[in-house]
Short mmCIF file of C-alpha atoms in Angstrom, two decimals:
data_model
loop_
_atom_site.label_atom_id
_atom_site.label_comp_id
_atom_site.label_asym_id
_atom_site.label_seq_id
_atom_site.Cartn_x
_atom_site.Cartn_y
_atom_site.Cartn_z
CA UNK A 619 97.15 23.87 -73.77
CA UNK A 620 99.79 26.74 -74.86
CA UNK A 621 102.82 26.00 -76.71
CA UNK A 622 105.67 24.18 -75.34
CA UNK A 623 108.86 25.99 -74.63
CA UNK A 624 111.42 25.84 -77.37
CA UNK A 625 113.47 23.63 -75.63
CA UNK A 626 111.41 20.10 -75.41
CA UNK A 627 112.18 17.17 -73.29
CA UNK A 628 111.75 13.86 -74.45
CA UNK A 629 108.81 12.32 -73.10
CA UNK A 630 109.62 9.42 -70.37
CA UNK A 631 110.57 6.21 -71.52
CA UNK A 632 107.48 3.70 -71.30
CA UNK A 633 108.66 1.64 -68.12
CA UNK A 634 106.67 -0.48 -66.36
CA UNK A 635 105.68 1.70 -63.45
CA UNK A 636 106.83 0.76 -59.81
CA UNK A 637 104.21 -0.35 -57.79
CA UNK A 638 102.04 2.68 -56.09
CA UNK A 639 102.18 3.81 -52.53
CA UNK A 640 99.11 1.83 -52.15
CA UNK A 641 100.85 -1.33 -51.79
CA UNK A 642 102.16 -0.13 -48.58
CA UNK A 643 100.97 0.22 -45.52
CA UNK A 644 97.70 2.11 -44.59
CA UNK A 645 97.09 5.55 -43.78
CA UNK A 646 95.08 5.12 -40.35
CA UNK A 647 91.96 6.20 -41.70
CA UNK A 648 91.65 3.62 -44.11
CA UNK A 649 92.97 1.35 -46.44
CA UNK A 650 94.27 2.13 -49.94
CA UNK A 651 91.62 2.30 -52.23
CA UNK A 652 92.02 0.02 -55.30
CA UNK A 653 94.34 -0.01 -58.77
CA UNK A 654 92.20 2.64 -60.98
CA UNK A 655 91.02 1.07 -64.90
CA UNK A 656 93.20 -0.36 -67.17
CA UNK A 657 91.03 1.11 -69.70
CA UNK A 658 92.52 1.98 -73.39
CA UNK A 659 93.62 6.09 -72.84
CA UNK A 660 91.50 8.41 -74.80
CA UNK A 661 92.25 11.44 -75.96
CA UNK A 662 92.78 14.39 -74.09
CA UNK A 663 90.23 16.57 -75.77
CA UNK A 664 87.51 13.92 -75.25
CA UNK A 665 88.09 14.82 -71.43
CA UNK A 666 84.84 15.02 -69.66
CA UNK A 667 84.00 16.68 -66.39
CA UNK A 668 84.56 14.79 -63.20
CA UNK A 669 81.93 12.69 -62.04
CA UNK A 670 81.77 10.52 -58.59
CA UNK A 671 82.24 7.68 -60.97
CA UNK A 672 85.86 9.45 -62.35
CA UNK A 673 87.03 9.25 -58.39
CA UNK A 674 87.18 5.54 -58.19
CA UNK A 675 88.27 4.92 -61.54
CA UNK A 676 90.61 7.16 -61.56
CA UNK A 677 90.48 10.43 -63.25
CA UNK A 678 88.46 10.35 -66.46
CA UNK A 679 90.33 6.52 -66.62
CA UNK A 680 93.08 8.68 -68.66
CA UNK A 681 93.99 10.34 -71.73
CA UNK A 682 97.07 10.08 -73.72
CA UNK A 683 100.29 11.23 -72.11
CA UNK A 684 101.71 14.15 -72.83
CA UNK A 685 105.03 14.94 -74.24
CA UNK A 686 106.73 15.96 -71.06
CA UNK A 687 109.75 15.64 -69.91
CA UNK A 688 111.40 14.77 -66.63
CA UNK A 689 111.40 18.33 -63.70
CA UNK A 690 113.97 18.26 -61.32
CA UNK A 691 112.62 19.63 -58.44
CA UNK A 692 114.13 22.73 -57.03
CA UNK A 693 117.17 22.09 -54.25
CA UNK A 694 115.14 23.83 -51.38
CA UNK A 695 112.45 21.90 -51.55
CA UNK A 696 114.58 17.94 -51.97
CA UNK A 697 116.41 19.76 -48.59
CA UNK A 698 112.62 20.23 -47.25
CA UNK A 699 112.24 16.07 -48.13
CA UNK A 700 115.43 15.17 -47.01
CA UNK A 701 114.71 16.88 -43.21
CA UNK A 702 111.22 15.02 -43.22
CA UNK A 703 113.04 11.65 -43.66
CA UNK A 704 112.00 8.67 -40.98
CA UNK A 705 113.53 9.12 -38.20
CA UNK A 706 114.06 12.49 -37.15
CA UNK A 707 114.13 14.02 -34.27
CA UNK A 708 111.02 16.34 -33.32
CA UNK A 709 112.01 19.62 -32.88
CA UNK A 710 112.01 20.77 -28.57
CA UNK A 711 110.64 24.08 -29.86
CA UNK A 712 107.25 24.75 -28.92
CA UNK A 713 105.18 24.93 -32.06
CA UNK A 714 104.03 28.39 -33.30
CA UNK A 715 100.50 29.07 -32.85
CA UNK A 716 98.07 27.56 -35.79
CA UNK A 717 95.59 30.36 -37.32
CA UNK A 718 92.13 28.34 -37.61
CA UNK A 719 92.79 26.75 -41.60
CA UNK A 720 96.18 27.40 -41.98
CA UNK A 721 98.32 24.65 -43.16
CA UNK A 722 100.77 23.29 -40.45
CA UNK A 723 102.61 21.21 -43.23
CA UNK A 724 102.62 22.69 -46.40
CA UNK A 725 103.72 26.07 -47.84
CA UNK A 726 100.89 28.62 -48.94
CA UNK A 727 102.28 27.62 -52.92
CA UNK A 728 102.26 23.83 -52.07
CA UNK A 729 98.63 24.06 -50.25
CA UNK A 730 96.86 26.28 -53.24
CA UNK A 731 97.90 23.73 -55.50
CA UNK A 732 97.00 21.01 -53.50
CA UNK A 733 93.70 22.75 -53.01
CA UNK A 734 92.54 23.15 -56.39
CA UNK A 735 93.96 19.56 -57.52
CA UNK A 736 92.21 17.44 -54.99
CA UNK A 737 88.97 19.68 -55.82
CA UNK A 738 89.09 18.85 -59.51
CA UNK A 739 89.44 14.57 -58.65
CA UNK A 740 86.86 15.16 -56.14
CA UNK A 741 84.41 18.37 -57.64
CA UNK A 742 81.24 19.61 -56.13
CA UNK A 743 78.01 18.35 -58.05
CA UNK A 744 74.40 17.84 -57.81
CA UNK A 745 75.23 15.25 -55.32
CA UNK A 746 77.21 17.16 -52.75
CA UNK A 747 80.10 19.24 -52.24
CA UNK A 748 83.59 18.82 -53.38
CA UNK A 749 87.05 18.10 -51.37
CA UNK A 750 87.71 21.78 -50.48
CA UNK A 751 84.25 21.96 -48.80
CA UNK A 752 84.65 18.89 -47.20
CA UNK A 753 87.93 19.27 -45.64
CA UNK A 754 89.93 17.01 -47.91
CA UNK A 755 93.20 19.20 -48.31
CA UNK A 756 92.96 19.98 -44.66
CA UNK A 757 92.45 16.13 -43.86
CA UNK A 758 96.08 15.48 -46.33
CA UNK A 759 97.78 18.26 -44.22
CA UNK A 760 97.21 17.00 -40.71
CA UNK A 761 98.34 13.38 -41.81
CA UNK A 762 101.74 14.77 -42.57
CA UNK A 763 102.36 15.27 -39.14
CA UNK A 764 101.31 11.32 -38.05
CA UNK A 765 103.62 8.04 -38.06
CA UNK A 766 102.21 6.90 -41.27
CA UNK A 767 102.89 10.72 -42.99
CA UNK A 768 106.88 10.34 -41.38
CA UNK A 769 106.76 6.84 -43.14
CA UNK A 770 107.47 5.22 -39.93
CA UNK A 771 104.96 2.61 -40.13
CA UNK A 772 106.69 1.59 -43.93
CA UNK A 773 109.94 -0.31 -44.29
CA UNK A 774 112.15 1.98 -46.00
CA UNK A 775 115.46 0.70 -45.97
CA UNK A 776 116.94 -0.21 -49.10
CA UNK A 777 117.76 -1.66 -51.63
CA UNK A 778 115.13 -0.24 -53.38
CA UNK A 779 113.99 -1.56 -57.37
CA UNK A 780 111.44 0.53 -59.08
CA UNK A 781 111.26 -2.86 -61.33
CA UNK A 782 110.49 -5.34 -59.25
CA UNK A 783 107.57 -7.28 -59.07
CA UNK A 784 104.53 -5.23 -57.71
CA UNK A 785 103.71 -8.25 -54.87
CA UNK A 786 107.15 -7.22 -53.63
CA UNK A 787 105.56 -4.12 -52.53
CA UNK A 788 106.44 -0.41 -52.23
CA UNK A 789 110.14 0.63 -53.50
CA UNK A 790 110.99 4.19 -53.78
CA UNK A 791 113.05 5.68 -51.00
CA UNK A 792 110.03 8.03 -49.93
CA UNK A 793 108.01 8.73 -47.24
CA UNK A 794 104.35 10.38 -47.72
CA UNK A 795 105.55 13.55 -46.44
CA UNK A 796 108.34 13.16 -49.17
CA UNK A 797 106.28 12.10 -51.88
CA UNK A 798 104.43 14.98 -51.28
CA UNK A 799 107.37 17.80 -51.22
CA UNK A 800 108.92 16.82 -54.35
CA UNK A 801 105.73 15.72 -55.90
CA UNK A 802 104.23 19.44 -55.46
CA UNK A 803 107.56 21.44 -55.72
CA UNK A 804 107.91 19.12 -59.20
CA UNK A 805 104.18 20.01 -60.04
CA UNK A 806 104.80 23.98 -59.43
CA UNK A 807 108.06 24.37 -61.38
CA UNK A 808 106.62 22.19 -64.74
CA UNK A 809 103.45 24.32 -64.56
CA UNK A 810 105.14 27.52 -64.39
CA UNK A 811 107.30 26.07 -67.54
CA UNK A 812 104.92 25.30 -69.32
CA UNK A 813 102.35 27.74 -68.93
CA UNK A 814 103.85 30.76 -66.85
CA UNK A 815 100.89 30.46 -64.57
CA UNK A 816 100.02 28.86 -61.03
CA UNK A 817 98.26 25.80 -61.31
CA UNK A 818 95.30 27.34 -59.35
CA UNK A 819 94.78 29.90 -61.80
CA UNK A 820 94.43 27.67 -64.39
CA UNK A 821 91.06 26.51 -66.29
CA UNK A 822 89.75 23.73 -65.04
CA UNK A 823 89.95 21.65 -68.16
CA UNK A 824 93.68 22.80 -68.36
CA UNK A 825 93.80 21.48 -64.53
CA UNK A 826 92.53 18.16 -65.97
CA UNK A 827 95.27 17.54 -68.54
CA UNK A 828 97.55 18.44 -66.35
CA UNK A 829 96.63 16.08 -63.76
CA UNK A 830 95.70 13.47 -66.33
CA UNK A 831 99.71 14.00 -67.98
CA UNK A 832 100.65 12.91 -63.52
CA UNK A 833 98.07 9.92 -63.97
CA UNK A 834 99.63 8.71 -67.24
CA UNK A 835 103.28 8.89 -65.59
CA UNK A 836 104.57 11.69 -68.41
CA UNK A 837 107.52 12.78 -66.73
CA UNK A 838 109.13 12.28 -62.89
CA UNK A 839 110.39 14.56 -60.47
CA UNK A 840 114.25 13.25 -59.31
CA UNK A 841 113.20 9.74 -59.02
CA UNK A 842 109.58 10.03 -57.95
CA UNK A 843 107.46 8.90 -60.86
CA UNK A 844 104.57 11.57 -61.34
CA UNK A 845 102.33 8.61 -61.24
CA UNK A 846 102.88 7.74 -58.17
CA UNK A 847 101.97 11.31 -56.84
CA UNK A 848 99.36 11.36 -58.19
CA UNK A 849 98.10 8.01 -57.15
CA UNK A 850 98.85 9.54 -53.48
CA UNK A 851 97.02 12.19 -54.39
CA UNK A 852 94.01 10.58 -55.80
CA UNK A 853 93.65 7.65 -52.81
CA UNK A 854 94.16 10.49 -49.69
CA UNK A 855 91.50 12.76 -51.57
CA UNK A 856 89.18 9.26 -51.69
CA UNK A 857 90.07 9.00 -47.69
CA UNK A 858 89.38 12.53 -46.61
CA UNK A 859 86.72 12.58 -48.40
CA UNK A 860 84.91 10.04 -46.34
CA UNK A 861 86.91 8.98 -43.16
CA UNK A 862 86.03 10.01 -40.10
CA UNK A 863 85.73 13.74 -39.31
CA UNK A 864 87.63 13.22 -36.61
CA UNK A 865 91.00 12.76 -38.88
CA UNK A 866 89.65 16.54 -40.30
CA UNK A 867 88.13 15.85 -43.21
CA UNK A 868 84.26 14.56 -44.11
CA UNK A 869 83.36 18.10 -42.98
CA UNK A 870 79.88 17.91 -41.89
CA UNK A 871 79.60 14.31 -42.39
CA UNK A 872 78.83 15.49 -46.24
CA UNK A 873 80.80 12.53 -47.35
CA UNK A 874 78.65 10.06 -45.69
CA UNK A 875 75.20 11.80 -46.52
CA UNK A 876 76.19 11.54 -49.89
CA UNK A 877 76.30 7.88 -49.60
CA UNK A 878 73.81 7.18 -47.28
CA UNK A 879 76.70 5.99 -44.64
CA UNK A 880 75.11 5.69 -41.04
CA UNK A 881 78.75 6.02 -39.34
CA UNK A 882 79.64 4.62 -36.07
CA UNK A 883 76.56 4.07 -34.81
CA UNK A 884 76.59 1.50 -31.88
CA UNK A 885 73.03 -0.38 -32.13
CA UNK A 886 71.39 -1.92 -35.38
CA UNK A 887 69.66 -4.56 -33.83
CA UNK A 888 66.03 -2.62 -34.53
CA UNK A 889 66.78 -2.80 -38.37
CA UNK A 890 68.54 -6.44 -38.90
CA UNK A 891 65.51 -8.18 -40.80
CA UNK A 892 64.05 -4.51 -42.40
CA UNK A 893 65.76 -5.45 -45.61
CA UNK A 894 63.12 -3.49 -47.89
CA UNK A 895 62.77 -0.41 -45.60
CA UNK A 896 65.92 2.76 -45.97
CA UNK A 897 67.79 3.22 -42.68
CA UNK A 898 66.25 6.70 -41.56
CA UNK A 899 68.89 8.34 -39.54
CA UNK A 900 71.56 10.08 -40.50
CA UNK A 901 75.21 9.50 -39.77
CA UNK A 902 77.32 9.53 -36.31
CA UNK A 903 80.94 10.72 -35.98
CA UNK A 904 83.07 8.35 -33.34
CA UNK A 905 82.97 11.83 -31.19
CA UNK A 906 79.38 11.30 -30.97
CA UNK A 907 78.22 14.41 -33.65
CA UNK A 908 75.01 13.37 -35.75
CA UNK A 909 74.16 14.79 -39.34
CA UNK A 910 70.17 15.14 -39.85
CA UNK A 911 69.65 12.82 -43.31
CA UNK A 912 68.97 14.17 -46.34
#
């Protein structure tokens, strides 16, 4: 990793971390996936590529945290937050037209970076293809603009204590949508600190420390810990991954293939008792679209 700049931060003090979004409320196409390893960190050098394995434990079940210190994120984009708080009005302007994969929610900047992040904690391998394929940053962007994206299906009134008990549930003062612009505009301006660069340009084993500095909780953006971005970020790649292609990700019903899902099929009654012979079908989508098995 390049030098630090000559100014350093100090490193964020070693809190207990508030409780991540997962505690709250679903996202409607699926439950929060589980806390990731408590694991002992290892170093960052000893970072190994991303396997399917890394995605539920968390990426590479961490490496030490680096010494960074807390970003402010830039004014525009805490005014971008603040306007996607609960409880706005929708705009009565008709919405301009969508090109086919252009991001409705996100900024070109904010969706390259979100891109290439949720590729590296979910990468293409021998066993099929990775979140970009698959839809995944496509999947994040259309639940932006749902109930559960406004955080209207959270309780978000106050008082809110990053230290309280984690069965107390989630306390931060942000929706998804929030968590999102602050976490990304916070991601963007420490990157470009740090290593004059877009984080999409990066190496991916650069990429990696980076994301595994978020994981550790290194350093927080105004009050959002990074951890908890990149928790969000880490359980909606998980989701898009495999959900339902009708919520826009699962491209292909890849996701499933990989893992021998069968989908929504309606009638199993053929194959109750076959308990020693493979299901031989592949996977149907609640629209009714079949994927030929591998």
């Amino acid at each position: 990793m390049p030098d630090m700049p000559n100014r350093l931060y100090p490193a964020a003090p070693q809190t207990e971390q508030p409780p991540h979004t997962h505690a709250a409320p679903a996202s409607p196409a699926q439950t929060q996936p589980a806390q990731q390893s408590a694991e002992p960190p290892e170093p960052a050098t000893a970072l190994c590529p991303p396997t399917r394995r890394h995605v539920v434990q968390g990426l590479g079940t961490g490496a030490a945290a680096l010494a960074l210190g807390t970003v402010v994120a830039p004014a525009d984009a805490q005014a971008a937050a603040d306007h996607a708080a609960p409880g706005t009005a929708p705009s009565t302007h008709p919405p301009a037209p969508i090109l086919p994969n252009t991001p409705r929610f996100f900024s070109p900047a904010e969706f390259a970076l979100l891109s290439a992040a949720c590729e590296r904690i979910f990468p293409a391998d021998a066993q099929g293809p990775g979140a970009i394929a698959l839809g995944v940053p496509h999947f994040i962007d259309g639940q932006m603009d749902t109930p559960w994206g406004r955080g209207e299906l959270w309780y978000m009134q106050g008082p809110h204590r990053p230290d309280a008990p984690a069965n107390l549930g989630y306390q931060l003062p942000y929706s998804p949508q929030q968590i999102y612009k602050v976490g990304l505009a916070g991601v963007i301006a420490w990157v470009q600190q740090t290593h004059q660069a877009a984080f999409e340009t990066l190496a991916p084993e650069v990429q990696d420390s980076i994301l595994t500095a978020l994981e550790q909780n290194a350093t927080q953006f105004d009050a959002l810990p990074a951890a908890t971005f990149f928790e969000q970020l880490r359980s909606d790649t998980i989701e898009g991954a495999f959900a339902d292609p009708l919520h826009g990700g699962n491209r292909h019903m890849a996701g499933w293939l990989m893992m021998g899902f069968p989908g929504a099929r309606g009638d199993y009654m053929d194959w109750v008792d076959r308990y020693d012979t493979p299901y031989p079908y592949g996977p149907v989508s609640i629209a009714g679209e079949s994927a030929e098995h591998g």
